[in-house]
Structure formats: C-alpha cells, structure tokens
Coordinates of C-alpha atoms in Angstrom, one line a residue:
M1 CA 0.0 0.0 0.0
K2 CA 2.8 2.4 0.8
L3 CA 4.4 1.8 -2.6
I4 CA 1.2 2.6 -4.4
N5 CA 0.8 5.8 -2.5
N6 CA 4.4 6.8 -3.3
K7 CA 3.7 6.2 -7.0
E8 CA 0.5 8.2 -6.9
H9 CA 2.4 11.0 -5.1
N10 CA 5.1 11.0 -7.8
W11 CA 2.6 11.2 -10.6
L12 CA 0.8 14.0 -8.8
N13 CA 4.0 15.9 -8.5
Y14 CA 4.4 15.9 -12.3
V15 CA 0.9 17.2 -12.7
W16 CA 1.8 20.2 -10.4
I17 CA 5.1 20.7 -12.1
T18 CA 3.3 20.9 -15.4
F19 CA 0.8 23.4 -14.0
G20 CA 3.7 25.6 -12.7
L21 CA 5.5 25.5 -16.0
A22 CA 2.2 26.3 -17.8
V23 CA 1.8 29.5 -15.7
F24 CA 5.5 30.4 -16.4
T25 CA 5.2 29.9 -20.2
F26 CA 1.8 31.6 -20.3
G27 CA 3.1 34.7 -18.5
Y28 CA 6.2 34.8 -20.8
S29 CA 4.3 34.3 -24.0
S30 CA 1.3 36.5 -23.4
F31 CA 2.8 39.5 -21.4
L32 CA 6.5 39.7 -22.2
L33 CA 7.0 38.6 -25.9
P34 CA 4.4 40.9 -27.4
N35 CA 6.2 43.8 -25.8
T36 CA 9.6 42.6 -26.9
V37 CA 10.7 42.1 -23.3
I38 CA 12.7 39.1 -22.2
S39 CA 14.2 37.6 -19.0
G40 CA 17.5 36.0 -18.6
G41 CA 18.5 32.3 -19.0
V42 CA 17.8 30.0 -22.0
A43 CA 14.3 31.5 -22.4
G44 CA 15.9 34.9 -23.0
V45 CA 18.3 33.5 -25.6
S46 CA 15.4 31.7 -27.3
S47 CA 13.4 34.9 -27.3
I48 CA 16.2 36.8 -29.1
V49 CA 16.5 34.0 -31.7
Y50 CA 12.7 34.1 -32.2
F51 CA 12.7 37.9 -32.7
L52 CA 15.6 37.8 -35.2
T53 CA 14.6 34.7 -37.2
G54 CA 11.0 33.9 -36.3
F55 CA 12.1 30.4 -35.4
S56 CA 10.0 28.7 -32.7
M57 CA 11.1 29.8 -29.2
G58 CA 10.0 26.4 -27.8
A59 CA 12.2 24.5 -30.2
T60 CA 15.1 26.7 -29.6
N61 CA 14.6 26.4 -25.8
L62 CA 14.6 22.6 -26.1
I63 CA 17.7 22.4 -28.4
I64 CA 19.8 24.7 -26.2
N65 CA 18.8 23.1 -23.0
L66 CA 19.6 19.6 -24.3
L67 CA 22.9 20.8 -25.6
F68 CA 23.7 22.2 -22.1
V69 CA 22.7 18.9 -20.5
L70 CA 25.1 17.0 -22.9
L71 CA 27.8 19.6 -22.3
G72 CA 27.4 19.3 -18.5
V73 CA 27.6 15.5 -18.6
K74 CA 30.8 15.7 -20.7
M75 CA 32.5 18.5 -18.8
I76 CA 31.7 17.9 -15.2
G77 CA 30.0 14.5 -15.2
A78 CA 26.8 16.0 -13.8
R79 CA 23.8 13.8 -13.3
F80 CA 20.4 15.1 -14.4
G81 CA 17.3 13.6 -12.9
L82 CA 14.0 12.8 -14.6
N83 CA 12.5 16.0 -13.2
S84 CA 15.1 18.2 -15.0
V85 CA 14.6 16.5 -18.4
F86 CA 10.8 16.5 -17.8
G87 CA 10.9 20.2 -17.1
I88 CA 13.0 21.1 -20.1
V89 CA 10.7 19.1 -22.5
V90 CA 7.4 20.2 -21.0
S91 CA 8.3 23.9 -20.8
S92 CA 9.5 23.8 -24.5
L93 CA 6.3 22.1 -25.6
L94 CA 4.2 24.6 -23.7
F95 CA 6.0 27.5 -25.4
I96 CA 5.1 25.9 -28.7
F97 CA 1.5 25.4 -27.6
W98 CA 1.0 29.0 -26.4
Q99 CA 2.8 30.6 -29.4
Q100 CA 2.5 28.4 -32.5
I101 CA -0.7 26.4 -31.8
L102 CA -2.9 28.6 -29.7
H103 CA -1.4 32.0 -30.8
I104 CA -2.1 33.4 -27.3
E105 CA -1.2 36.9 -28.4
T106 CA -4.3 37.0 -30.6
L107 CA -6.6 35.5 -28.0
F108 CA -5.3 37.5 -25.0
D109 CA -4.8 41.1 -25.8
V110 CA -2.4 42.7 -23.2
S111 CA -2.0 46.1 -25.0
Q112 CA -4.6 47.6 -22.6
F113 CA -2.1 47.1 -19.7
G114 CA 0.8 49.0 -21.2
P115 CA 4.4 47.8 -21.4
F116 CA 5.3 48.5 -17.7
M117 CA 2.3 46.7 -16.3
C118 CA 2.9 43.8 -18.7
T119 CA 6.5 43.7 -17.4
I120 CA 5.3 43.5 -13.8
I121 CA 2.5 40.9 -14.4
G122 CA 4.7 38.8 -16.8
G123 CA 7.6 38.8 -14.3
A124 CA 5.3 37.8 -11.4
L125 CA 3.7 35.0 -13.4
C126 CA 7.1 33.7 -14.5
G127 CA 8.4 33.8 -10.9
F128 CA 5.3 32.1 -9.5
G129 CA 5.2 29.4 -12.1
I130 CA 8.8 28.4 -11.8
G131 CA 8.6 28.6 -8.0
F132 CA 5.5 26.5 -7.9
A133 CA 7.2 23.9 -10.1
M134 CA 10.3 23.9 -7.9
N135 CA 8.2 23.2 -4.8
F136 CA 7.4 19.8 -6.4
G137 CA 10.9 19.1 -7.5
G138 CA 10.7 20.6 -11.0
N139 CA 12.5 23.2 -13.0
S140 CA 12.6 24.6 -16.5
G141 CA 16.3 24.0 -17.3
G142 CA 18.5 27.0 -17.9
T143 CA 22.0 28.4 -17.8
D144 CA 22.7 26.8 -14.4
I145 CA 24.7 24.1 -16.2
V146 CA 27.0 26.6 -17.8
A147 CA 27.5 28.3 -14.4
L148 CA 28.4 25.0 -12.8
I149 CA 31.0 24.4 -15.6
V150 CA 32.6 27.8 -15.1
S151 CA 32.6 27.7 -11.3
S152 CA 34.2 24.2 -11.4
R153 CA 37.2 25.6 -13.3
Y154 CA 37.5 29.1 -11.9
N155 CA 37.1 30.5 -8.4
I156 CA 33.7 32.2 -9.2
S157 CA 30.4 31.4 -7.5
T158 CA 27.6 29.9 -9.6
G159 CA 25.3 32.7 -8.5
K160 CA 27.7 35.4 -9.9
V161 CA 28.0 33.6 -13.2
I162 CA 24.2 33.2 -13.5
L163 CA 23.7 36.9 -12.7
F164 CA 26.3 38.0 -15.2
M165 CA 24.8 35.8 -17.9
D166 CA 21.3 37.1 -17.2
V167 CA 22.5 40.8 -17.3
V168 CA 24.3 40.2 -20.7
I169 CA 21.4 38.3 -22.2
I170 CA 18.8 40.9 -21.3
A171 CA 21.1 43.7 -22.6
C172 CA 21.2 42.0 -26.0
I173 CA 17.5 42.8 -26.5
F174 CA 18.6 46.4 -27.3
F175 CA 20.1 45.1 -30.6
V176 CA 16.7 43.7 -31.5
S177 CA 14.4 46.5 -30.5
H178 CA 16.8 49.4 -30.4
K179 CA 15.0 50.7 -27.4
I180 CA 16.8 51.1 -24.1
E181 CA 13.5 50.9 -22.2
N182 CA 13.2 47.2 -23.3
V183 CA 16.5 46.6 -21.6
V184 CA 15.2 48.3 -18.4
F185 CA 12.0 46.4 -18.5
G186 CA 14.0 43.2 -18.8
Y187 CA 15.9 44.0 -15.7
I188 CA 12.6 44.7 -13.9
V189 CA 11.3 41.3 -15.0
M190 CA 14.5 39.7 -13.6
M191 CA 14.0 41.4 -10.2
V192 CA 10.2 40.8 -10.0
K193 CA 10.6 37.2 -11.1
T194 CA 13.3 36.5 -8.5
Y195 CA 11.3 38.1 -5.7
V196 CA 8.1 36.2 -6.5
L197 CA 10.0 33.0 -7.0
D198 CA 11.7 33.3 -3.6
L199 CA 8.4 34.2 -2.0
T200 CA 6.7 31.2 -3.7
V201 CA 9.4 28.7 -2.7
D202 CA 10.3 30.0 0.7
G203 CA 7.2 31.9 1.7
S204 CA 5.1 28.9 2.7
K205 CA 8.1 27.4 4.6
Q206 CA 9.1 30.6 6.4
S207 CA 10.0 29.9 10.0
Y208 CA 11.0 32.0 13.0
Q209 CA 13.4 31.5 15.8
I210 CA 12.0 32.9 19.0
I211 CA 14.2 33.4 22.1
V212 CA 12.5 34.3 25.4
F213 CA 14.2 35.8 28.4
S214 CA 11.8 35.5 31.3
Q215 CA 11.6 34.4 34.9
K216 CA 8.6 32.3 33.8
A217 CA 10.5 30.7 30.9
N218 CA 9.8 27.2 32.2
E219 CA 6.1 27.9 32.5
I220 CA 5.9 29.4 29.0
G221 CA 7.6 26.4 27.6
E222 CA 5.2 24.0 29.3
I223 CA 2.2 25.9 27.9
I224 CA 3.6 25.9 24.4
T225 CA 4.6 22.2 24.3
Q226 CA 1.0 21.2 25.4
S227 CA 0.0 22.0 21.8
P228 CA 0.8 19.1 19.4
G229 CA 3.7 19.8 17.0
H230 CA 5.3 22.5 19.1
G231 CA 8.5 22.1 20.9
A232 CA 10.8 24.3 22.9
T233 CA 14.3 24.1 24.6
L234 CA 15.3 25.6 27.9
L235 CA 18.9 26.9 28.0
S236 CA 20.8 27.9 31.1
G237 CA 21.8 31.6 31.0
K238 CA 23.6 34.0 33.2
G239 CA 23.4 37.8 33.1
C240 CA 26.7 39.5 32.4
Y241 CA 25.8 42.5 34.6
T242 CA 23.6 41.0 37.3
K243 CA 25.4 37.6 37.3
A244 CA 22.0 36.2 38.0
E245 CA 21.1 32.7 36.8
Q246 CA 18.2 32.6 34.4
E247 CA 16.6 30.1 32.1
V248 CA 16.3 31.1 28.4
L249 CA 13.6 29.6 26.2
M250 CA 14.3 29.0 22.5
M251 CA 12.0 27.6 19.9
I252 CA 11.5 27.4 16.1
V253 CA 8.0 27.9 14.9
H254 CA 6.2 28.1 11.5
K255 CA 5.1 31.5 10.4
N256 CA 1.4 30.5 10.9
D257 CA 2.1 29.8 14.5
K258 CA 4.1 32.9 15.3
S259 CA 1.1 35.1 16.4
M260 CA -0.3 32.4 18.6
I261 CA 3.1 31.9 20.3
M262 CA 3.6 35.6 20.9
H263 CA 0.2 35.8 22.4
L264 CA 0.9 33.0 24.8
I265 CA 4.2 34.6 25.8
N266 CA 2.6 37.9 26.4
K267 CA -0.3 36.4 28.4
T268 CA 2.0 34.4 30.6
D269 CA 4.7 37.1 31.2
P270 CA 4.0 40.6 29.8
T271 CA 7.5 41.7 31.0
A272 CA 9.3 39.0 29.0
F273 CA 12.2 40.1 26.8
V274 CA 11.6 38.4 23.4
S275 CA 13.8 38.1 20.3
V276 CA 12.3 37.1 17.0
A277 CA 14.3 36.3 13.9
K278 CA 13.6 34.8 10.5
V279 CA 15.6 31.7 9.8
Q280 CA 17.0 30.6 6.4
G281 CA 16.0 26.9 6.7
V282 CA 14.8 24.5 9.4
Y283 CA 15.3 20.7 9.0
G284 CA 14.1 18.0 11.3
K285 CA 10.9 16.8 13.0
N286 CA 7.9 18.8 11.9
F287 CA 10.0 20.8 9.4
D288 CA 11.8 20.0 6.1
K289 CA 13.8 16.9 5.5
I290 CA 17.5 17.3 4.7
K291 CA 18.0 16.5 1.0
A292 CA 21.4 14.9 0.8

C-alpha cells in the first residue's frame, strides 16, 4: 500500500510541475514577448532567436537546454534527474503550444495594460510558475549548467555567473528592439521574477526563531509544548551584569504559529524580553527533510 501511495504521489508531482510551467510559459508568451521584453536564461536567448529569425522559441529552448545537458555530462559529469529533463521538455512544448498552436497573443490582448504593467505581471507569473514547479521538484532547465561548468574551473560562484549571464542576455535585446526601455523592462522582469520565485518557494516554509528571556521561561515552555507539533528548549543563562542565573527559552515555529506563540508569551509574562528572527531553513521533525 505504501508503494502505491508513493507512485501516486510522484505522478501528482508531475501534474503540479506541469501546472507551474504552464503558468510560467503563459506569462512569458502573453505578457513579455508581445512587448519585446525578455528575461535571462535560456528562455531569454530563445526569445532573441525568435525575434531575429522567427524560429520557434519552444524548439530553440529545447535544443539549447539539451545541448547544455550533454555539455554538462561531458565536462563535469553532472547527473540530471528525470524532473530536470521533464521540465525542459514540458516547458519547451508549452512554449510551442501557447505561441505556435494557440497563438495566445491574438486571443489574449495585453496592450490595454501597457508595457510597464505587462512587465510586472509577466515577471510575477514567471516567478510564481517556476517557484510552484520547484516546490514539487521541477525546473525549466536554464543556464545553471554553464554556471556549474565555469565555477568548477574558476574561483567564481555559480550565483555570480548566472547573474552576469542574465545581465548580458537581457542587454542583448537592445540590438533587436533598439530601445533602451526594453532593456530596463528586462531587468525589472528579472527582479520581479526573482522576488516572487523566492516568495513562492520559501514563503510557505518561512519559520522563525524565538528566544524568550523570562523568569517564567519554564512555565511558558510547558504551555507551548502542550500543543501538538510544538517544541521548545530551555537553555541555562547568566546575566553579564547582574550575574543572576536565568533560564532562556528557545523555539523554532512556523510563520502561521508565530502570532499564537507571541500571544501565549505575552499572556504568561508581559514583561518577558523576546527576540524574533527569520531563519533561512529548518530541518528535522515537523519541518523540512535534509536533501542529501
């Protein structure tokens, strides 16, 4: 029974990955391309080829990504999972569907929004779509492989390589449209897409570290741990000035539980000194699993 559930779960993941990539390719095809605005990565390169030659963006996206995969395997021996290949193929087919089959630009007129609003909306849809797909283990391919190859041979981080490539790719749209505003819009797309992507991937998983300095730390901890799924740790502390011994309560909570925890702390000890900080990632019981 467990095996069947896992298979069903895996198939459902591919459905959600496809949905996310459909949102990404729809936003790109309906809001960005009609305004000659692009983002970075392979999609940006494919857009430039499309503007210059009229050749299918989806086909170009597929060819370039598969070449990058082969290059990565040869140069750094990288292993690419089924999800990566699935994402590359599906995103390319969806580009073809929106542009060559459905002709979304004729069915969905975005001229009423204006170039700037199209840039914001298109960037947000792209970021949400890719982020949604990534939440289920998917991606749309991209220039990450080139960045890995460069960083493996030179002392340069992959993030800097990707950023440099995106900046250069977006700048190249000037030679197509001969309008500097299209370049600016491209950089706006990059920022909006990155922000929404991070919000989509990390927003639902945001956690907080709460540290409580209180004479009633033990009592607060007991109240919080009575609720299922909540834990806390008592640490021994000593004031540097007063030299007084004091217990310090520390806990990690999901963002949806933060308000409730703060209410319990305030109700138990209104004079408590509380420190709240966002954490980058939390792994373990009741949180994410470490992906080794």
